[in-house]
PDB file of C-alpha atoms in Angstrom:
ATOM      1  CA  MET A   1      17.908 -13.519  21.879  1.00  0.00           C
ATOM      2  CA  ASN A   2      19.151 -16.003  19.296  1.00  0.00           C
ATOM      3  CA  THR A   3      16.574 -18.500  20.600  1.00  0.00           C
ATOM      4  CA  THR A   4      13.812 -15.996  20.070  1.00  0.00           C
ATOM      5  CA  ARG A   5      14.993 -15.250  16.513  1.00  0.00           C
ATOM      6  CA  ASN A   6      15.043 -18.961  15.845  1.00  0.00           C
ATOM      7  CA  ARG A   7      11.480 -19.315  17.092  1.00  0.00           C
ATOM      8  CA  ILE A   8      10.248 -16.480  14.925  1.00  0.00           C
ATOM      9  CA  ARG A   9      12.029 -18.051  11.847  1.00  0.00           C
ATOM     10  CA  GLY A  10      10.460 -21.377  12.672  1.00  0.00           C
ATOM     11  CA  ALA A  11       7.069 -19.872  13.054  1.00  0.00           C
ATOM     12  CA  VAL A  12       7.311 -18.027   9.793  1.00  0.00           C
ATOM     13  CA  ALA A  13       8.629 -21.192   8.045  1.00  0.00           C
ATOM     14  CA  VAL A  14       5.773 -23.306   9.276  1.00  0.00           C
ATOM     15  CA  SER A  15       3.025 -20.662   8.742  1.00  0.00           C
ATOM     16  CA  GLY A  16       2.484 -21.573   5.039  1.00  0.00           C
ATOM     17  CA  TRP A  17       1.991 -25.248   5.796  1.00  0.00           C
ATOM     18  CA  LEU A  18      -0.458 -24.389   8.585  1.00  0.00           C
ATOM     19  CA  ALA A  19      -2.402 -22.194   6.105  1.00  0.00           C
ATOM     20  CA  LEU A  20      -2.406 -25.130   3.671  1.00  0.00           C
ATOM     21  CA  ALA A  21      -3.722 -27.463   6.403  1.00  0.00           C
ATOM     22  CA  ALA A  22      -6.332 -24.875   7.407  1.00  0.00           C
ATOM     23  CA  SER A  23      -7.570 -24.720   3.787  1.00  0.00           C
ATOM     24  CA  LEU A  24      -8.765 -28.264   4.203  1.00  0.00           C
ATOM     25  CA  LEU A  25     -11.329 -27.260   6.852  1.00  0.00           C
ATOM     26  CA  PRO A  26     -14.998 -26.677   5.773  1.00  0.00           C
ATOM     27  CA  GLY A  27     -15.617 -23.483   3.775  1.00  0.00           C
ATOM     28  CA  GLY A  28     -16.718 -20.299   5.392  1.00  0.00           C
ATOM     29  CA  SER A  29     -15.145 -21.172   8.743  1.00  0.00           C
ATOM     30  CA  PRO A  30     -12.946 -18.413  10.252  1.00  0.00           C
ATOM     31  CA  LEU A  31     -10.445 -21.133  11.169  1.00  0.00           C
ATOM     32  CA  ARG A  32     -10.097 -21.650   7.465  1.00  0.00           C
ATOM     33  CA  TRP A  33      -9.790 -18.277   6.005  1.00  0.00           C
ATOM     34  CA  LEU A  34      -7.977 -16.432   8.831  1.00  0.00           C
ATOM     35  CA  PRO A  35      -4.692 -18.406   8.677  1.00  0.00           C
ATOM     36  CA  VAL A  36      -4.703 -18.326   4.957  1.00  0.00           C
ATOM     37  CA  LEU A  37      -5.320 -14.612   4.777  1.00  0.00           C
ATOM     38  CA  LEU A  38      -2.612 -13.879   7.392  1.00  0.00           C
ATOM     39  CA  PHE A  39      -0.124 -16.070   5.642  1.00  0.00           C
ATOM     40  CA  VAL A  40      -0.709 -14.650   2.151  1.00  0.00           C
ATOM     41  CA  CYS A  41      -0.691 -11.117   3.399  1.00  0.00           C
ATOM     42  CA  LEU A  42       2.389 -11.356   5.682  1.00  0.00           C
ATOM     43  CA  GLY A  43       4.207 -14.754   5.448  1.00  0.00           C
ATOM     44  CA  PRO A  44       6.532 -14.407   2.513  1.00  0.00           C
ATOM     45  CA  GLY A  45       7.394 -10.786   3.243  1.00  0.00           C
ATOM     46  CA  LEU A  46       8.223 -11.584   6.864  1.00  0.00           C
ATOM     47  CA  ALA A  47      10.409 -14.524   5.776  1.00  0.00           C
ATOM     48  CA  LEU A  48      12.361 -12.146   3.483  1.00  0.00           C
ATOM     49  CA  LEU A  49      12.768  -9.222   5.890  1.00  0.00           C
ATOM     50  CA  HIS A  50      12.626 -10.361   9.485  1.00  0.00           C
ATOM     51  CA  PRO A  51      15.577 -12.486  10.131  1.00  0.00           C
ATOM     52  CA  GLN A  52      18.081  -9.668  10.246  1.00  0.00           C
ATOM     53  CA  PRO A  53      21.551 -10.787  11.361  1.00  0.00           C
ATOM     54  CA  SER A  54      22.049  -7.929  13.756  1.00  0.00           C
ATOM     55  CA  GLY A  55      18.501  -7.460  14.806  1.00  0.00           C
ATOM     56  CA  LEU A  56      16.335  -4.327  14.201  1.00  0.00           C
ATOM     57  CA  ARG A  57      16.053  -1.095  16.053  1.00  0.00           C
ATOM     58  CA  PRO A  58      12.836  -0.802  17.991  1.00  0.00           C
ATOM     59  CA  GLY A  59      11.326   1.658  15.526  1.00  0.00           C
ATOM     60  CA  ALA A  60      12.535  -0.367  12.545  1.00  0.00           C
ATOM     61  CA  ARG A  61      10.441  -3.359  13.528  1.00  0.00           C
ATOM     62  CA  LEU A  62       7.287  -1.613  12.548  1.00  0.00           C
ATOM     63  CA  GLU A  63       8.939  -0.507   9.277  1.00  0.00           C
ATOM     64  CA  ALA A  64       9.900  -4.164   8.434  1.00  0.00           C
ATOM     65  CA  PHE A  65       6.394  -5.388   9.421  1.00  0.00           C
ATOM     66  CA  ALA A  66       4.706  -2.731   7.248  1.00  0.00           C
ATOM     67  CA  LEU A  67       7.017  -3.576   4.296  1.00  0.00           C
ATOM     68  CA  ALA A  68       6.278  -7.301   4.610  1.00  0.00           C
ATOM     69  CA  ALA A  69       2.614  -6.818   3.536  1.00  0.00           C
ATOM     70  CA  PRO A  70       3.284  -5.315   0.057  1.00  0.00           C
ATOM     71  CA  ILE A  71       6.108  -7.781  -0.575  1.00  0.00           C
ATOM     72  CA  SER A  72       3.872 -10.783   0.395  1.00  0.00           C
ATOM     73  CA  LEU A  73       0.960  -9.511  -1.698  1.00  0.00           C
ATOM     74  CA  SER A  74       3.240  -8.891  -4.682  1.00  0.00           C
ATOM     75  CA  LEU A  75       4.579 -12.488  -4.534  1.00  0.00           C
ATOM     76  CA  ALA A  76       0.984 -13.834  -4.088  1.00  0.00           C
ATOM     77  CA  SER A  77      -0.149 -11.844  -7.096  1.00  0.00           C
ATOM     78  CA  LEU A  78       2.682 -13.119  -9.212  1.00  0.00           C
ATOM     79  CA  THR A  79       2.066 -16.706  -8.131  1.00  0.00           C
ATOM     80  CA  ALA A  80      -1.715 -16.397  -8.777  1.00  0.00           C
ATOM     81  CA  THR A  81      -1.221 -14.764 -12.141  1.00  0.00           C
ATOM     82  CA  LEU A  82       1.179 -17.483 -13.269  1.00  0.00           C
ATOM     83  CA  LEU A  83      -1.197 -20.124 -12.187  1.00  0.00           C
ATOM     84  CA  PHE A  84      -4.107 -18.483 -13.967  1.00  0.00           C
ATOM     85  CA  LEU A  85      -2.014 -18.212 -17.083  1.00  0.00           C
ATOM     86  CA  VAL A  86      -1.253 -21.877 -17.145  1.00  0.00           C
ATOM     87  CA  GLU A  87      -4.893 -22.567 -16.213  1.00  0.00           C
ATOM     88  CA  GLY A  88      -3.855 -24.433 -13.023  1.00  0.00           C
ATOM     89  CA  PHE A  89      -5.152 -22.225 -10.306  1.00  0.00           C
ATOM     90  CA  SER A  90      -6.458 -23.849  -7.097  1.00  0.00           C
ATOM     91  CA  VAL A  91      -6.016 -23.052  -3.394  1.00  0.00           C
ATOM     92  CA  THR A  92      -3.525 -25.940  -3.031  1.00  0.00           C
ATOM     93  CA  ALA A  93      -1.570 -25.029  -6.161  1.00  0.00           C
ATOM     94  CA  PHE A  94      -1.483 -21.464  -4.868  1.00  0.00           C
ATOM     95  CA  LEU A  95      -0.424 -22.083  -1.301  1.00  0.00           C
ATOM     96  CA  VAL A  96       2.133 -24.835  -1.869  1.00  0.00           C
ATOM     97  CA  PRO A  97       4.676 -22.669  -3.838  1.00  0.00           C
ATOM     98  CA  LEU A  98       4.164 -19.779  -1.366  1.00  0.00           C
ATOM     99  CA  ALA A  99       4.642 -22.105   1.601  1.00  0.00           C
ATOM    100  CA  ALA A 100       7.776 -23.670   0.028  1.00  0.00           C
ATOM    101  CA  PHE A 101       9.221 -20.255  -0.785  1.00  0.00           C
ATOM    102  CA  THR A 102       8.593 -18.990   2.677  1.00  0.00           C
ATOM    103  CA  THR A 103      10.105 -22.071   4.338  1.00  0.00           C
ATOM    104  CA  ALA A 104      13.216 -21.816   2.195  1.00  0.00           C
ATOM    105  CA  VAL A 105      13.705 -18.073   2.615  1.00  0.00           C
ATOM    106  CA  ALA A 106      13.089 -18.216   6.421  1.00  0.00           C
ATOM    107  CA  LEU A 107      16.198 -20.283   6.718  1.00  0.00           C
ATOM    108  CA  LEU A 108      18.274 -17.619   5.040  1.00  0.00           C
ATOM    109  CA  PRO A 109      19.338 -14.225   6.513  1.00  0.00           C
ATOM    110  CA  GLY A 110      16.962 -11.428   5.825  1.00  0.00           C
ATOM    111  CA  LEU A 111      17.375  -8.851   3.086  1.00  0.00           C
ATOM    112  CA  PRO A 112      19.528  -5.980   4.344  1.00  0.00           C
ATOM    113  CA  LEU A 113      17.639  -2.967   5.486  1.00  0.00           C
ATOM    114  CA  PRO A 114      20.297  -0.378   6.068  1.00  0.00           C
ATOM    115  CA  ALA A 115      17.872   2.286   7.394  1.00  0.00           C
ATOM    116  CA  ALA A 116      16.186  -0.164   9.679  1.00  0.00           C
ATOM    117  CA  THR A 117      19.436  -1.552  11.294  1.00  0.00           C
ATOM    118  CA  ARG A 118      21.066   1.727  12.094  1.00  0.00           C
ATOM    119  CA  GLY A 119      19.831   5.269  12.657  1.00  0.00           C
ATOM    120  CA  ALA A 120      19.445   7.583   9.723  1.00  0.00           C
ATOM    121  CA  VAL A 121      22.596   9.657   9.470  1.00  0.00           C
ATOM    122  CA  GLU A 122      22.703  13.010   7.788  1.00  0.00           C
ATOM    123  CA  PRO A 123      25.610  13.707   5.453  1.00  0.00           C
ATOM    124  CA  GLU A 124      28.434  15.715   6.793  1.00  0.00           C
ATOM    125  CA  GLY A 125      27.966  19.534   6.596  1.00  0.00           C
ATOM    126  CA  THR A 126      24.196  19.453   6.380  1.00  0.00           C
ATOM    127  CA  ALA A 127      21.980  20.695   9.152  1.00  0.00           C
ATOM    128  CA  SER A 128      18.452  19.572   9.815  1.00  0.00           C
ATOM    129  CA  PHE A 129      15.818  21.918   8.586  1.00  0.00           C
ATOM    130  CA  ARG A 130      14.238  22.051  12.001  1.00  0.00           C
ATOM    131  CA  PHE A 131      17.301  23.436  13.798  1.00  0.00           C
ATOM    132  CA  ARG A 132      18.603  25.639  11.035  1.00  0.00           C
ATOM    133  CA  LYS A 133      19.272  29.288  12.191  1.00  0.00           C
ATOM    134  CA  ARG A 134      17.207  31.760  10.162  1.00  0.00           C
ATOM    135  CA  GLY A 135      19.065  34.401   8.257  1.00  0.00           C
ATOM    136  CA  PRO A 136      17.751  37.792   7.255  1.00  0.00           C
ATOM    137  CA  GLY A 137      14.610  37.281   5.155  1.00  0.00           C
ATOM    138  CA  ASP A 138      14.232  33.560   6.212  1.00  0.00           C
ATOM    139  CA  GLY A 139      10.737  33.463   7.736  1.00  0.00           C
ATOM    140  CA  ARG A 140       8.351  35.827   9.395  1.00  0.00           C
TER     141      ARG A 140
END
């Protein structure tokens, strides 16, 4: 299992550099825009969230994957905005910082996701609303 985790980390770490290499292909080719799109939409977020030290519950994998997209897009928006403000935007100038960030972060443990690594626990003394017994006047 540790080998699988290392392979995933390696794939995420290299994904930005593959997107940068794909950006050198002729314009309009799906081999150019597809890797770039996937990396920008998922790469940095997966690098931040996926390498959990204790692994993820099966249901939490989808949560982490779904959270990776908004995190990645937020980082991409910040990078693009900064580059536009300094009047230095280009595809290469955009992808290099994101790829470097993703590579560096993929080597670190993921951000802790308490709800994703353990089941949701209700506080002591509270009952779930679905299994609560109805008292007089509670319901139909």
